Amino acid sequence: MCDMEGNHLTAAAIIGQDGNVWAQSTNFPQFKPEEITGIMRDFEEPGTLAPTGLYIGGTKYMVIQGEPGAVIRGKKGPGGVTIKKTNQALIIGVYDEPMTAGQCNMVVERLGDYLVDQGL
């Protein structure tokens, strides 16, 4: 899943903004609809997830700096998550060591930019 200098994402998914799964890795955590709703709310009103945390499949991530309205980043121990919003979908990449946050950001955001360029 997205080789970056020999490291790979732990799990990844492309989820429609309506919560329907477009594609996902076999080990992507089973997320709850309210988690996607919370993510979408934070894209519309940046900062809403920071007090409560970002949840993916019941796992809580501390929200760290992102790009308001475009990218949400979360951290949990040595790993984390990057979420890129496109016109119609959310690209979600979950990583753990030895992959770094920067490598995960690059993979997820490049794919997101590509989908935006394709009108998706």
mmCIF file with all atom_site columns, C-alpha atoms in Angstrom:
data_model
loop_
_atom_site.group_PDB
_atom_site.id
_atom_site.type_symbol
_atom_site.label_atom_id
_atom_site.label_alt_id
_atom_site.label_comp_id
_atom_site.label_asym_id
_atom_site.label_entity_id
_atom_site.label_seq_id
_atom_site.pdbx_PDB_ins_code
_atom_site.Cartn_x
_atom_site.Cartn_y
_atom_site.Cartn_z
_atom_site.occupancy
_atom_site.B_iso_or_equiv
_atom_site.pdbx_formal_charge
_atom_site.auth_seq_id
_atom_site.auth_comp_id
_atom_site.auth_asym_id
_atom_site.auth_atom_id
_atom_site.pdbx_PDB_model_num
ATOM 1   C CA . MET A 1 1   ? 0.000   0.000  0.000   1.00 0.00 ? 1   MET A CA 1
ATOM 2   C CA . CYS A 1 2   ? 1.799   3.044  -1.260  1.00 0.00 ? 2   CYS A CA 1
ATOM 3   C CA . ASP A 1 3   ? 5.497   2.258  -0.915  1.00 0.00 ? 3   ASP A CA 1
ATOM 4   C CA . MET A 1 4   ? 7.396   5.283  0.415   1.00 0.00 ? 4   MET A CA 1
ATOM 5   C CA . GLU A 1 5   ? 11.122  4.670  0.842   1.00 0.00 ? 5   GLU A CA 1
ATOM 6   C CA . GLY A 1 6   ? 10.420  1.043  1.725   1.00 0.00 ? 6   GLY A CA 1
ATOM 7   C CA . ASN A 1 7   ? 7.661   1.891  4.209   1.00 0.00 ? 7   ASN A CA 1
ATOM 8   C CA . HIS A 1 8   ? 3.938   1.308  3.740   1.00 0.00 ? 8   HIS A CA 1
ATOM 9   C CA . LEU A 1 9   ? 0.659   2.593  5.128   1.00 0.00 ? 9   LEU A CA 1
ATOM 10  C CA . THR A 1 10  ? -0.840  0.299  7.745   1.00 0.00 ? 10  THR A CA 1
ATOM 11  C CA . ALA A 1 11  ? -4.342  0.754  6.319   1.00 0.00 ? 11  ALA A CA 1
ATOM 12  C CA . ALA A 1 12  ? -6.024  3.002  3.754   1.00 0.00 ? 12  ALA A CA 1
ATOM 13  C CA . ALA A 1 13  ? -9.463  3.799  2.372   1.00 0.00 ? 13  ALA A CA 1
ATOM 14  C CA . ILE A 1 14  ? -11.316 6.048  -0.023  1.00 0.00 ? 14  ILE A CA 1
ATOM 15  C CA . ILE A 1 15  ? -14.710 6.855  1.428   1.00 0.00 ? 15  ILE A CA 1
ATOM 16  C CA . GLY A 1 16  ? -17.411 8.941  -0.226  1.00 0.00 ? 16  GLY A CA 1
ATOM 17  C CA . GLN A 1 17  ? -18.431 12.031 1.718   1.00 0.00 ? 17  GLN A CA 1
ATOM 18  C CA . ASP A 1 18  ? -21.767 10.263 2.247   1.00 0.00 ? 18  ASP A CA 1
ATOM 19  C CA . GLY A 1 19  ? -19.955 7.504  4.184   1.00 0.00 ? 19  GLY A CA 1
ATOM 20  C CA . ASN A 1 20  ? -20.040 4.852  1.435   1.00 0.00 ? 20  ASN A CA 1
ATOM 21  C CA . VAL A 1 21  ? -16.776 2.959  0.976   1.00 0.00 ? 21  VAL A CA 1
ATOM 22  C CA . TRP A 1 22  ? -15.272 3.319  -2.512  1.00 0.00 ? 22  TRP A CA 1
ATOM 23  C CA . ALA A 1 23  ? -12.150 1.266  -1.762  1.00 0.00 ? 23  ALA A CA 1
ATOM 24  C CA . GLN A 1 24  ? -10.325 0.078  1.340   1.00 0.00 ? 24  GLN A CA 1
ATOM 25  C CA . SER A 1 25  ? -7.524  -2.189 2.422   1.00 0.00 ? 25  SER A CA 1
ATOM 26  C CA . THR A 1 26  ? -8.561  -5.466 4.015   1.00 0.00 ? 26  THR A CA 1
ATOM 27  C CA . ASN A 1 27  ? -7.271  -4.325 7.408   1.00 0.00 ? 27  ASN A CA 1
ATOM 28  C CA . PHE A 1 28  ? -8.922  -0.881 7.405   1.00 0.00 ? 28  PHE A CA 1
ATOM 29  C CA . PRO A 1 29  ? -10.791 -0.501 10.731  1.00 0.00 ? 29  PRO A CA 1
ATOM 30  C CA . GLN A 1 30  ? -14.577 -0.740 10.697  1.00 0.00 ? 30  GLN A CA 1
ATOM 31  C CA . PHE A 1 31  ? -15.588 2.878  11.126  1.00 0.00 ? 31  PHE A CA 1
ATOM 32  C CA . LYS A 1 32  ? -18.844 4.235  12.484  1.00 0.00 ? 32  LYS A CA 1
ATOM 33  C CA . PRO A 1 33  ? -21.052 6.641  10.468  1.00 0.00 ? 33  PRO A CA 1
ATOM 34  C CA . GLU A 1 34  ? -20.755 9.251  13.229  1.00 0.00 ? 34  GLU A CA 1
ATOM 35  C CA . GLU A 1 35  ? -16.956 9.212  12.815  1.00 0.00 ? 35  GLU A CA 1
ATOM 36  C CA . ILE A 1 36  ? -17.328 10.245 9.160   1.00 0.00 ? 36  ILE A CA 1
ATOM 37  C CA . THR A 1 37  ? -19.945 12.833 10.159  1.00 0.00 ? 37  THR A CA 1
ATOM 38  C CA . GLY A 1 38  ? -17.494 14.297 12.701  1.00 0.00 ? 38  GLY A CA 1
ATOM 39  C CA . ILE A 1 39  ? -14.712 14.430 10.109  1.00 0.00 ? 39  ILE A CA 1
ATOM 40  C CA . MET A 1 40  ? -16.971 16.169 7.591   1.00 0.00 ? 40  MET A CA 1
ATOM 41  C CA . ARG A 1 41  ? -18.062 18.671 10.271  1.00 0.00 ? 41  ARG A CA 1
ATOM 42  C CA . ASP A 1 42  ? -14.400 19.473 10.997  1.00 0.00 ? 42  ASP A CA 1
ATOM 43  C CA . PHE A 1 43  ? -13.767 20.129 7.297   1.00 0.00 ? 43  PHE A CA 1
ATOM 44  C CA . GLU A 1 44  ? -16.715 22.566 7.290   1.00 0.00 ? 44  GLU A CA 1
ATOM 45  C CA . GLU A 1 45  ? -15.869 24.107 10.677  1.00 0.00 ? 45  GLU A CA 1
ATOM 46  C CA . PRO A 1 46  ? -12.125 23.552 11.324  1.00 0.00 ? 46  PRO A CA 1
ATOM 47  C CA . GLY A 1 47  ? -11.282 22.921 14.953  1.00 0.00 ? 47  GLY A CA 1
ATOM 48  C CA . THR A 1 48  ? -14.426 21.023 15.972  1.00 0.00 ? 48  THR A CA 1
ATOM 49  C CA . LEU A 1 49  ? -12.538 17.709 16.414  1.00 0.00 ? 49  LEU A CA 1
ATOM 50  C CA . ALA A 1 50  ? -9.617  19.131 18.409  1.00 0.00 ? 50  ALA A CA 1
ATOM 51  C CA . PRO A 1 51  ? -11.368 19.093 21.836  1.00 0.00 ? 51  PRO A CA 1
ATOM 52  C CA . THR A 1 52  ? -12.739 15.542 21.514  1.00 0.00 ? 52  THR A CA 1
ATOM 53  C CA . GLY A 1 53  ? -10.191 13.874 19.237  1.00 0.00 ? 53  GLY A CA 1
ATOM 54  C CA . LEU A 1 54  ? -10.450 12.225 15.845  1.00 0.00 ? 54  LEU A CA 1
ATOM 55  C CA . TYR A 1 55  ? -11.908 8.707  15.804  1.00 0.00 ? 55  TYR A CA 1
ATOM 56  C CA . ILE A 1 56  ? -11.391 6.061  13.125  1.00 0.00 ? 56  ILE A CA 1
ATOM 57  C CA . GLY A 1 57  ? -12.773 2.616  13.906  1.00 0.00 ? 57  GLY A CA 1
ATOM 58  C CA . GLY A 1 58  ? -13.064 3.509  17.580  1.00 0.00 ? 58  GLY A CA 1
ATOM 59  C CA . THR A 1 59  ? -9.373  4.479  17.829  1.00 0.00 ? 59  THR A CA 1
ATOM 60  C CA . LYS A 1 60  ? -8.828  7.982  19.152  1.00 0.00 ? 60  LYS A CA 1
ATOM 61  C CA . TYR A 1 61  ? -6.207  10.206 17.545  1.00 0.00 ? 61  TYR A CA 1
ATOM 62  C CA . MET A 1 62  ? -5.055  13.564 18.864  1.00 0.00 ? 62  MET A CA 1
ATOM 63  C CA . VAL A 1 63  ? -5.752  16.180 16.181  1.00 0.00 ? 63  VAL A CA 1
ATOM 64  C CA . ILE A 1 64  ? -2.585  17.951 15.076  1.00 0.00 ? 64  ILE A CA 1
ATOM 65  C CA . GLN A 1 65  ? -1.989  20.744 12.586  1.00 0.00 ? 65  GLN A CA 1
ATOM 66  C CA . GLY A 1 66  ? -3.544  20.230 9.192   1.00 0.00 ? 66  GLY A CA 1
ATOM 67  C CA . GLU A 1 67  ? -4.880  22.442 6.434   1.00 0.00 ? 67  GLU A CA 1
ATOM 68  C CA . PRO A 1 68  ? -8.310  23.866 7.373   1.00 0.00 ? 68  PRO A CA 1
ATOM 69  C CA . GLY A 1 69  ? -10.977 22.571 5.021   1.00 0.00 ? 69  GLY A CA 1
ATOM 70  C CA . ALA A 1 70  ? -8.548  20.294 3.134   1.00 0.00 ? 70  ALA A CA 1
ATOM 71  C CA . VAL A 1 71  ? -6.468  18.014 5.402   1.00 0.00 ? 71  VAL A CA 1
ATOM 72  C CA . ILE A 1 72  ? -6.924  16.648 8.930   1.00 0.00 ? 72  ILE A CA 1
ATOM 73  C CA . ARG A 1 73  ? -4.000  14.956 10.663  1.00 0.00 ? 73  ARG A CA 1
ATOM 74  C CA . GLY A 1 74  ? -4.108  12.835 13.801  1.00 0.00 ? 74  GLY A CA 1
ATOM 75  C CA . LYS A 1 75  ? -1.428  11.296 15.998  1.00 0.00 ? 75  LYS A CA 1
ATOM 76  C CA . LYS A 1 76  ? -1.484  8.299  18.334  1.00 0.00 ? 76  LYS A CA 1
ATOM 77  C CA . GLY A 1 77  ? 1.795   7.136  19.809  1.00 0.00 ? 77  GLY A CA 1
ATOM 78  C CA . PRO A 1 78  ? 4.326   6.345  17.058  1.00 0.00 ? 78  PRO A CA 1
ATOM 79  C CA . GLY A 1 79  ? 1.606   6.318  14.388  1.00 0.00 ? 79  GLY A CA 1
ATOM 80  C CA . GLY A 1 80  ? -1.264  8.383  13.157  1.00 0.00 ? 80  GLY A CA 1
ATOM 81  C CA . VAL A 1 81  ? -3.706  9.188  10.370  1.00 0.00 ? 81  VAL A CA 1
ATOM 82  C CA . THR A 1 82  ? -3.959  11.663 7.494   1.00 0.00 ? 82  THR A CA 1
ATOM 83  C CA . ILE A 1 83  ? -7.304  12.519 5.878   1.00 0.00 ? 83  ILE A CA 1
ATOM 84  C CA . LYS A 1 84  ? -7.524  14.491 2.629   1.00 0.00 ? 84  LYS A CA 1
ATOM 85  C CA . LYS A 1 85  ? -10.871 15.831 1.421   1.00 0.00 ? 85  LYS A CA 1
ATOM 86  C CA . THR A 1 86  ? -11.577 15.849 -2.313  1.00 0.00 ? 86  THR A CA 1
ATOM 87  C CA . ASN A 1 87  ? -14.689 17.116 -4.120  1.00 0.00 ? 87  ASN A CA 1
ATOM 88  C CA . GLN A 1 88  ? -16.562 13.855 -3.447  1.00 0.00 ? 88  GLN A CA 1
ATOM 89  C CA . ALA A 1 89  ? -14.480 11.689 -1.124  1.00 0.00 ? 89  ALA A CA 1
ATOM 90  C CA . LEU A 1 90  ? -12.165 11.342 1.849   1.00 0.00 ? 90  LEU A CA 1
ATOM 91  C CA . ILE A 1 91  ? -8.761  9.690  1.396   1.00 0.00 ? 91  ILE A CA 1
ATOM 92  C CA . ILE A 1 92  ? -7.688  8.129  4.714   1.00 0.00 ? 92  ILE A CA 1
ATOM 93  C CA . GLY A 1 93  ? -4.221  6.763  5.378   1.00 0.00 ? 93  GLY A CA 1
ATOM 94  C CA . VAL A 1 94  ? -3.240  5.135  8.678   1.00 0.00 ? 94  VAL A CA 1
ATOM 95  C CA . TYR A 1 95  ? 0.442   4.658  9.476   1.00 0.00 ? 95  TYR A CA 1
ATOM 96  C CA . ASP A 1 96  ? 2.738   3.313  12.155  1.00 0.00 ? 96  ASP A CA 1
ATOM 97  C CA . GLU A 1 97  ? 6.495   3.182  12.560  1.00 0.00 ? 97  GLU A CA 1
ATOM 98  C CA . PRO A 1 98  ? 8.736   2.952  10.632  1.00 0.00 ? 98  PRO A CA 1
ATOM 99  C CA . MET A 1 99  ? 6.616   5.128  8.289   1.00 0.00 ? 99  MET A CA 1
ATOM 100 C CA . THR A 1 100 ? 6.690   8.775  9.312   1.00 0.00 ? 100 THR A CA 1
ATOM 101 C CA . ALA A 1 101 ? 3.891   11.333 9.447   1.00 0.00 ? 101 ALA A CA 1
ATOM 102 C CA . GLY A 1 102 ? 5.517   13.210 6.563   1.00 0.00 ? 102 GLY A CA 1
ATOM 103 C CA . GLN A 1 103 ? 5.572   10.100 4.372   1.00 0.00 ? 103 GLN A CA 1
ATOM 104 C CA . CYS A 1 104 ? 1.916   9.343  5.126   1.00 0.00 ? 104 CYS A CA 1
ATOM 105 C CA . ASN A 1 105 ? 0.961   12.962 4.416   1.00 0.00 ? 105 ASN A CA 1
ATOM 106 C CA . MET A 1 106 ? 2.747   12.838 1.063   1.00 0.00 ? 106 MET A CA 1
ATOM 107 C CA . VAL A 1 107 ? 1.038   9.595  -0.041  1.00 0.00 ? 107 VAL A CA 1
ATOM 108 C CA . VAL A 1 108 ? -2.483  10.626 1.028   1.00 0.00 ? 108 VAL A CA 1
ATOM 109 C CA . GLU A 1 109 ? -2.275  14.225 -0.163  1.00 0.00 ? 109 GLU A CA 1
ATOM 110 C CA . ARG A 1 110 ? -0.804  13.319 -3.574  1.00 0.00 ? 110 ARG A CA 1
ATOM 111 C CA . LEU A 1 111 ? -3.597  10.803 -4.183  1.00 0.00 ? 111 LEU A CA 1
ATOM 112 C CA . GLY A 1 112 ? -6.149  13.371 -3.025  1.00 0.00 ? 112 GLY A CA 1
ATOM 113 C CA . ASP A 1 113 ? -4.708  16.022 -5.344  1.00 0.00 ? 113 ASP A CA 1
ATOM 114 C CA . TYR A 1 114 ? -4.845  13.543 -8.230  1.00 0.00 ? 114 TYR A CA 1
ATOM 115 C CA . LEU A 1 115 ? -8.529  12.777 -7.543  1.00 0.00 ? 115 LEU A CA 1
ATOM 116 C CA . VAL A 1 116 ? -9.331  16.515 -7.300  1.00 0.00 ? 116 VAL A CA 1
ATOM 117 C CA . ASP A 1 117 ? -7.644  16.984 -10.693 1.00 0.00 ? 117 ASP A CA 1
ATOM 118 C CA . GLN A 1 118 ? -9.881  14.177 -12.053 1.00 0.00 ? 118 GLN A CA 1
ATOM 119 C CA . GLY A 1 119 ? -12.980 15.952 -10.735 1.00 0.00 ? 119 GLY A CA 1
ATOM 120 C CA . LEU A 1 120 ? -13.658 13.414 -7.958  1.00 0.00 ? 120 LEU A CA 1
#
